[in-house]
Coordinates of C-alpha atoms in Angstrom, one line a residue:
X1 CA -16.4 12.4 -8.4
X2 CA -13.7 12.7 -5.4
X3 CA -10.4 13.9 -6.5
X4 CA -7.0 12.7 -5.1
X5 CA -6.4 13.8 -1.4
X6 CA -9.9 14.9 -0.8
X7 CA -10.1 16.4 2.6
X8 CA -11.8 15.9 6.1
X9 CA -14.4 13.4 6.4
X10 CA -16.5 11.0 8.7
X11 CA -15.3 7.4 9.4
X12 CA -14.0 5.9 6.7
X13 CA -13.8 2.5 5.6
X14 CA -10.2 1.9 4.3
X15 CA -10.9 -0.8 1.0
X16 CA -7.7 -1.7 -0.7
X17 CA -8.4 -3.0 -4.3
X18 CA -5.3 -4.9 -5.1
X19 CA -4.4 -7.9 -7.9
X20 CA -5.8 -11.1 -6.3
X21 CA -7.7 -9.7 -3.1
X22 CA -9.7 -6.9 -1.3
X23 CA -8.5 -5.9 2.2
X24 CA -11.0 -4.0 4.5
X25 CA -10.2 -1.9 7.4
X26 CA -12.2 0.0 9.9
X27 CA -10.7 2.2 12.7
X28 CA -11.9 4.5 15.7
X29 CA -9.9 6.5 18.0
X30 CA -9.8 7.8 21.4
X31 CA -7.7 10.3 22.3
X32 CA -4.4 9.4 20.9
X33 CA -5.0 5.3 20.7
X34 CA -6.5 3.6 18.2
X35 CA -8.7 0.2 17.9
X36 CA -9.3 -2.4 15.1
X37 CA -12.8 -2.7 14.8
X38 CA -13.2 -4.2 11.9
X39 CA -11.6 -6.1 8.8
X40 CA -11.3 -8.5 6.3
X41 CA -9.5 -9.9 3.6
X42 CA -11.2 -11.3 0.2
X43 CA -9.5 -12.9 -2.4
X44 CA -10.9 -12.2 -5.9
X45 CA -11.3 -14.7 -8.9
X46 CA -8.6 -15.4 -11.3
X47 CA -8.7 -12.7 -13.9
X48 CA -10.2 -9.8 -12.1
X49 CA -7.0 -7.9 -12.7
X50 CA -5.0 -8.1 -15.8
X51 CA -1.9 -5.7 -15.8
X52 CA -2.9 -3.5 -12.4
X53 CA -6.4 -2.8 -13.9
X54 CA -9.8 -3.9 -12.9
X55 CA -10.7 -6.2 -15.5
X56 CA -13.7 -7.8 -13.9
X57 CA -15.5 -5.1 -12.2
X58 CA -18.4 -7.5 -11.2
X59 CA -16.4 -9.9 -10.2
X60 CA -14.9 -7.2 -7.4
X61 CA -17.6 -5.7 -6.4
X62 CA -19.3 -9.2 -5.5
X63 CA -16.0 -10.2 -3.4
X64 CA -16.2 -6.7 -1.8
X65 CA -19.6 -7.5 -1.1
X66 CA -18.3 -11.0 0.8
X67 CA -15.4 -9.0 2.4
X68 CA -18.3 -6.2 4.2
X69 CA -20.3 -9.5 5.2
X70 CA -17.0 -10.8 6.9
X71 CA -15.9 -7.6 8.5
X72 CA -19.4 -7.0 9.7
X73 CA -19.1 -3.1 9.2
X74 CA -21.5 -0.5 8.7
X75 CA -20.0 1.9 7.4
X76 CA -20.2 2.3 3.5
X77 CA -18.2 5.8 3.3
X78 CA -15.0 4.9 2.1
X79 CA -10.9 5.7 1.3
X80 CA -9.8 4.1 -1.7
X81 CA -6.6 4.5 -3.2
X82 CA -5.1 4.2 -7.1
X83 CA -1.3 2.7 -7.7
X84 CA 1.3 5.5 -8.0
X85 CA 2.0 4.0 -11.4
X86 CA -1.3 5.5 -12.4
X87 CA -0.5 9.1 -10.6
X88 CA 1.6 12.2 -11.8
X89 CA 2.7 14.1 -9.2
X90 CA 4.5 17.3 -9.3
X91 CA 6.1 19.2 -6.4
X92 CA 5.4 23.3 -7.4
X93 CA 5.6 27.0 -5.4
X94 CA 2.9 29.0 -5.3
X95 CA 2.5 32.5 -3.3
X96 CA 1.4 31.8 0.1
X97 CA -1.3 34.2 0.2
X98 CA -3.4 32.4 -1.8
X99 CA -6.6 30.4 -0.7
X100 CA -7.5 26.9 -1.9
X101 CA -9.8 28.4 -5.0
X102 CA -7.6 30.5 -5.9
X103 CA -4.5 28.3 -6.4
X104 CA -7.2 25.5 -7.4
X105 CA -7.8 28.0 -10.1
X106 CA -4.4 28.5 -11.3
X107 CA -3.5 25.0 -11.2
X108 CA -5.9 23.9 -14.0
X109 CA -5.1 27.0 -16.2
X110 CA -1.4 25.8 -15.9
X111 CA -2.4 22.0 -15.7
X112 CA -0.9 21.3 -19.2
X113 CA 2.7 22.5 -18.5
X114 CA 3.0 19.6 -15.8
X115 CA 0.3 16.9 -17.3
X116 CA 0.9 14.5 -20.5
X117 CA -2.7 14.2 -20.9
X118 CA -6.1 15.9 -22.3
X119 CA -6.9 17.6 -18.9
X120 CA -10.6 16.8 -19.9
X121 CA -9.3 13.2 -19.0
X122 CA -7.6 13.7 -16.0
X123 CA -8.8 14.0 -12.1
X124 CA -6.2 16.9 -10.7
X125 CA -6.2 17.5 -7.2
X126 CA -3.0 19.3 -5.1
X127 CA -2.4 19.3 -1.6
X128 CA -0.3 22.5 0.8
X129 CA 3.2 20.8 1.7
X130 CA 4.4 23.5 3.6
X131 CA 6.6 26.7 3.7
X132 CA 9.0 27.1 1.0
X133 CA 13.0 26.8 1.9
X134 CA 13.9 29.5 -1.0
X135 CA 11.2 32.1 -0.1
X136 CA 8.6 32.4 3.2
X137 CA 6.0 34.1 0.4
X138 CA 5.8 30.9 -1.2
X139 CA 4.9 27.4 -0.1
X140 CA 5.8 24.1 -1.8
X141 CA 2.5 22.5 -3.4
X142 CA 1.9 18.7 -4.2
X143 CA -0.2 18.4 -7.7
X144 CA -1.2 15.0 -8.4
X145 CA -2.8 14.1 -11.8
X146 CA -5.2 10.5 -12.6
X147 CA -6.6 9.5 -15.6
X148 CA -10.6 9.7 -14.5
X149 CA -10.8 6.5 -15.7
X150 CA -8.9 4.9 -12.7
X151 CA -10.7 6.5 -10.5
X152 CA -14.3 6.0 -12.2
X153 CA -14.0 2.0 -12.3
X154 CA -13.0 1.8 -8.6
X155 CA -16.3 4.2 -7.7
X156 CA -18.0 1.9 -9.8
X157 CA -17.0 -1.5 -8.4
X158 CA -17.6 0.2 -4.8
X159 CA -21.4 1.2 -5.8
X160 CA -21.8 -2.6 -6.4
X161 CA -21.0 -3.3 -2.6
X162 CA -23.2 -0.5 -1.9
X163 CA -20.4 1.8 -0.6
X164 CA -19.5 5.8 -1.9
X165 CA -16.1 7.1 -2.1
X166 CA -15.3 9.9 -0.6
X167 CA -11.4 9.5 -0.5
X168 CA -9.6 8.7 -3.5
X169 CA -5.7 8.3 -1.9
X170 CA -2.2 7.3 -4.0
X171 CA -1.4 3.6 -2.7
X172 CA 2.5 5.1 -1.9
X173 CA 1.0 7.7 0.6
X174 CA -1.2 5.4 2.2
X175 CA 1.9 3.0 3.0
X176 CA 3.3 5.9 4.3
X177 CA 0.7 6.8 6.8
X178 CA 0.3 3.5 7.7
X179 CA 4.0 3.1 8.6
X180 CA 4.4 6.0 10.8
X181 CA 2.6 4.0 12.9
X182 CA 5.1 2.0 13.8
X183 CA 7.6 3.5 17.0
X184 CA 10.7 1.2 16.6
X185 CA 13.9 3.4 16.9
X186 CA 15.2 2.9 13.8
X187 CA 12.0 3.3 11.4
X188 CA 10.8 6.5 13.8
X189 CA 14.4 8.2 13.4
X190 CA 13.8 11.3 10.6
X191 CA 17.3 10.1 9.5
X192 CA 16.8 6.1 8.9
X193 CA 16.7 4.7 5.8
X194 CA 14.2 1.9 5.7
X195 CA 13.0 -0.5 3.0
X196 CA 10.3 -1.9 2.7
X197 CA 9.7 -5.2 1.0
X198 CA 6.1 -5.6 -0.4
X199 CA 5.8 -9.3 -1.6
X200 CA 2.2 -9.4 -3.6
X201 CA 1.1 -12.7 -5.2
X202 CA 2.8 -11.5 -9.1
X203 CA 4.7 -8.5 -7.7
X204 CA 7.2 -7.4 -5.4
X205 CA 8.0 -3.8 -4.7
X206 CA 10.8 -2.2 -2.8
X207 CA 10.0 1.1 -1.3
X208 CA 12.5 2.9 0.3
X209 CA 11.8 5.7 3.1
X210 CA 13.8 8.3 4.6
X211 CA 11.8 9.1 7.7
X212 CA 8.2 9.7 7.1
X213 CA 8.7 9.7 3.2
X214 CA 9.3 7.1 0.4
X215 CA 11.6 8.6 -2.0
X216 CA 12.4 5.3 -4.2
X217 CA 9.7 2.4 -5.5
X218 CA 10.9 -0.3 -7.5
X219 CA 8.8 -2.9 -8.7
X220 CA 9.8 -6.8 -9.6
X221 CA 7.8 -9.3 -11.5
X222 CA 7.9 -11.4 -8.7
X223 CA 5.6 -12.7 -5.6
X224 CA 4.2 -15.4 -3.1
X225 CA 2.2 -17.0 -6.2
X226 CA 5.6 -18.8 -7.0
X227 CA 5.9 -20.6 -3.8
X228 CA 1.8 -21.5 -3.5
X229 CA 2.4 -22.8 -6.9
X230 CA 5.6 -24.9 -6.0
X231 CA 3.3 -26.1 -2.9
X232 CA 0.9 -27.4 -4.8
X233 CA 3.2 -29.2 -7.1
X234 CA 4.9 -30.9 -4.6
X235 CA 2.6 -31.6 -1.9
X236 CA -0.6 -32.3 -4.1
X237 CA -2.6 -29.3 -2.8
X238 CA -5.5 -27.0 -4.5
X239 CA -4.6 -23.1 -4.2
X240 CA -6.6 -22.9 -1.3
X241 CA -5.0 -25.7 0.7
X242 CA -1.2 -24.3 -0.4
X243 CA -2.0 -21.1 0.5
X244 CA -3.4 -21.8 4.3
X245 CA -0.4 -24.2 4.5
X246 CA 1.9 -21.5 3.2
X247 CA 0.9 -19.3 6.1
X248 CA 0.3 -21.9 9.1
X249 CA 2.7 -24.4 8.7
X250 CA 2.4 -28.0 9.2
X251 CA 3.7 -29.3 5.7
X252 CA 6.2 -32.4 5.4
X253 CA 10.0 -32.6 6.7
X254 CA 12.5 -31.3 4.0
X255 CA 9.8 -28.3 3.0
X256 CA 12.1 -25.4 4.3
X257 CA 14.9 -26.5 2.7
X258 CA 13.7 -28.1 -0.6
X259 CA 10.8 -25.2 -1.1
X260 CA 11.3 -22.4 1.4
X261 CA 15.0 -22.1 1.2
X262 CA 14.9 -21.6 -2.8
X263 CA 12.1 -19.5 -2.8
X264 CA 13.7 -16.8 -0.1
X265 CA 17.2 -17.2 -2.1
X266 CA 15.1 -15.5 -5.1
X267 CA 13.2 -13.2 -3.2
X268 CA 17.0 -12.1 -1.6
X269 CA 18.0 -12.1 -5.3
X270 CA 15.3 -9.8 -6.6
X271 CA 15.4 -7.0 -3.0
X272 CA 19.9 -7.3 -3.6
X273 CA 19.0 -5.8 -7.3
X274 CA 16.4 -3.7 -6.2
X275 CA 18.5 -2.1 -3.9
X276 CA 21.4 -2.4 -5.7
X277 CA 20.0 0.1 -8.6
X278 CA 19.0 2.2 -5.5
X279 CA 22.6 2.8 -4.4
X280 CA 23.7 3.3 -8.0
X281 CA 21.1 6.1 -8.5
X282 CA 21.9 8.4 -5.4
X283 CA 24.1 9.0 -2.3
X284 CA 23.2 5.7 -0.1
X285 CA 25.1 2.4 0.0
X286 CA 23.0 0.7 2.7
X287 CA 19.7 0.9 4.5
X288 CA 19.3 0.8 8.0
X289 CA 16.3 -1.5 8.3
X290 CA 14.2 -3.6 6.0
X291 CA 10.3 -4.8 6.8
X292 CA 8.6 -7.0 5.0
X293 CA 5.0 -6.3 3.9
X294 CA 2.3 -8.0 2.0
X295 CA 0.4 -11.5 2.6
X296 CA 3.8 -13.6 1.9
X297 CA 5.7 -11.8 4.2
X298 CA 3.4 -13.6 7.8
X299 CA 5.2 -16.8 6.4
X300 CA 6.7 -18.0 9.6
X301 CA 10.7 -17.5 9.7
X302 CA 10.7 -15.7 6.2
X303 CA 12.2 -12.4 8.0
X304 CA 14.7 -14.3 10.1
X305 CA 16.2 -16.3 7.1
X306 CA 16.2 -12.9 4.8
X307 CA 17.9 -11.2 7.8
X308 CA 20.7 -13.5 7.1
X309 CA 21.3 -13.4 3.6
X310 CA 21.2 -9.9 3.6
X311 CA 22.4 -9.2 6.6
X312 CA 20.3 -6.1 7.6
X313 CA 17.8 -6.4 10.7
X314 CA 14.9 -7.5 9.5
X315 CA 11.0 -7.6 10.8
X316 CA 7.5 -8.4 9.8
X317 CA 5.8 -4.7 9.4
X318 CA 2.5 -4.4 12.0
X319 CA 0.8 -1.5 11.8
X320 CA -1.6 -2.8 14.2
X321 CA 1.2 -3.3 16.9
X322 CA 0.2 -0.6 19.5
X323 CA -3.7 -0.8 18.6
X324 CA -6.4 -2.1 20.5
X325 CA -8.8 -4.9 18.6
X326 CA -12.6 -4.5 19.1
X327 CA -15.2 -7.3 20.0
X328 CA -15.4 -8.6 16.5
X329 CA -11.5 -9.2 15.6
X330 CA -9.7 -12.2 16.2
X331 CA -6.3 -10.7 17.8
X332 CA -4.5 -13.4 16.3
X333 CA -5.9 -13.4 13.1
X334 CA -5.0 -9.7 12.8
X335 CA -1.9 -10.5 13.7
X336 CA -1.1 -13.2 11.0
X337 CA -3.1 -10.7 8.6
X338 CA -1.3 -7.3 9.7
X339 CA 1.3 -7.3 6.6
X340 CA -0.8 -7.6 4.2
X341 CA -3.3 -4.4 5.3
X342 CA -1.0 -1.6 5.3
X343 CA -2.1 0.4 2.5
X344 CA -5.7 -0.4 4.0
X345 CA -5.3 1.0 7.2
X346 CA -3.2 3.7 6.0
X347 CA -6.5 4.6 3.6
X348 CA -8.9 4.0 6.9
X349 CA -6.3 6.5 9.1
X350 CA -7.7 9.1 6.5
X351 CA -10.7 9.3 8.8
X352 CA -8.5 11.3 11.5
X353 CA -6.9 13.9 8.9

């Protein structure tokens, strides 16, 4: 079974497993560009996930099945990644001397002084963060702990699709790699603070990043399902029809200010408190940027209307931006799609560690 961070491997499939869909995405590089050449997004069946877990295993594996048919990939190595709800990580110094045996050694003899749980249970895996501020014979070490279960479903739904993990990530990390990507002033500067809005279908979670790291995660029972379902209501619609309609527009006169306007007024709501209880907790009163991420956030003029309520610049995150789609991808399509795969491409840029 891979542990969290394994290391260097072939091309990788990135496959994000989240709540109501399965996101695909496969990357190559030359020299210091990159190129699309493959993706897809599933959605899964009602009931698949019940409170962040895999509830319907089958039932994922057959839409990851669709998603490879879509994508038209070969590859079946893949990066997968766990919630950091599910992850304990712990930032420790060790001597600098030491090899990765040796300290893999005397991490699981000292396991239980950082870990909660049975280490029998547990998948522990630790990653070299760098030299040490307080000492150069000691180096700061990342030690991440998963219950095996987490990680043992999601191997499992993948052997159904016919695909091996041999990355097991921590979703948080691959957002980060995945926004680095991005060279805009202001999310590129070491000292910006930049929030990121992640609007899933039940859940929305504000991540907060100074520079290349997040260093706050809030989440909100809160997402785009509220205003498919209010879509529907009004308009008569089936999910399917609300949630193409959400994205491409085209619905009656009166629809962005009786549905759309009420629906950003409680997403502005739910980021203000989110970021509120930021400020309270440490030394920031305002962030210098805010994206928006996740399938809800492609809604056309969603950024531009939060940008005004909150008053903070605003923008629809693209990791894709400075990349180069292959034969088989749509640019446009990527483009309306690009918000909703960063944690799957930040799993696929695992291939290049």
């Amino acid at each position: 079974m891979p542990g969290l961070f394994n290391k260097k491997a072939k091309t990788l499939l990135g496959v994000d497993i989240g709540s109501t869909s399965v996101k695909l995405v496969e990357l190559s590089r030359q020299g210091d560009r990159y190129r699309v050449e493959a993706y897809a997004i599933e959605p899964l069946p009602a009931g698949s996930f019940i409170e962040k877990n895999i509830a319907e295993p089958e039932a994922v594996g057959q839409a990851l099945c669709r998603g490879l048919a879509r994508a038209r990939t070969s590859l079946r190595n893949v990066a997968v990644a766990v919630s950091g709800s599910a992850v304990i990580t712990k930032r420790i110094e060790m001597d600098a001397g030491l090899g990765d045996d040796e300290m893999e050694s005397l991490i699981r003899i000292e396991a239980d002084q950082y870990i909660p749980y049975p280490l029998d249970e547990v998948a522990i895996d630790f990653e070299v963060q760098g030299p040490s501020t307080r000492s150069p014979e000691r180096v700061n070490v990342l030690l991440a702990a998963c219950r095996r279960e987490n990680i043992e479903v999601r191997e499992a739904v993948l052997a159904l699709a016919g695909l091996t993990a041999r990355v097991v990530d921590v979703e948080a990390y691959a957002l980060e790699r995945s926004l680095g990507l991005l060279a805009d002033p202001l999310t590129a500067s070491r000292g910006a603070l930049v929030a990121v809005v992640d609007i899933g279908a039940t859940m929305t979670t504000l991540s907060v990043l100074l520079g290349d790291h997040i260093i706050y995660t809030r989440e909100q029972l809160f997402g785009g399902r509220q205003l498919t379902e209010e879509i529907q209501r009004r308009y008569g619609l089936t999910v399917a029809q609300a949630e193409l309609a959400k994205k491409q527009g085209g619905l009656p006169e009166g629809y962005d200010r009786e549905v759309m306007q009420p629906f950003c007024e409680a997403l502005v709501q739910q980021v203000s408190r989110s970021l509120q209880l930021f400020f309270s907790s440490g030394r920031y009163s305002s962030v210098d940027h805010l994206l928006l991420a996740g399938g809800t956030a492609s809604v056309p003029g969603l950024d531009r209307l939060i940008e005004q309520q909150l008053g903070t610049p605003t923008k629809v995150a693209n990791p894709f931006i400075h990349m180069t789609p292959g034969s088989k991808v749509k640019a446009s399509a990527l483009a309306s799609d690009a918000p909703a795969l960063l944690i799957a491409c930040g799993l696929a840029l695992r291939s290049f560690d």
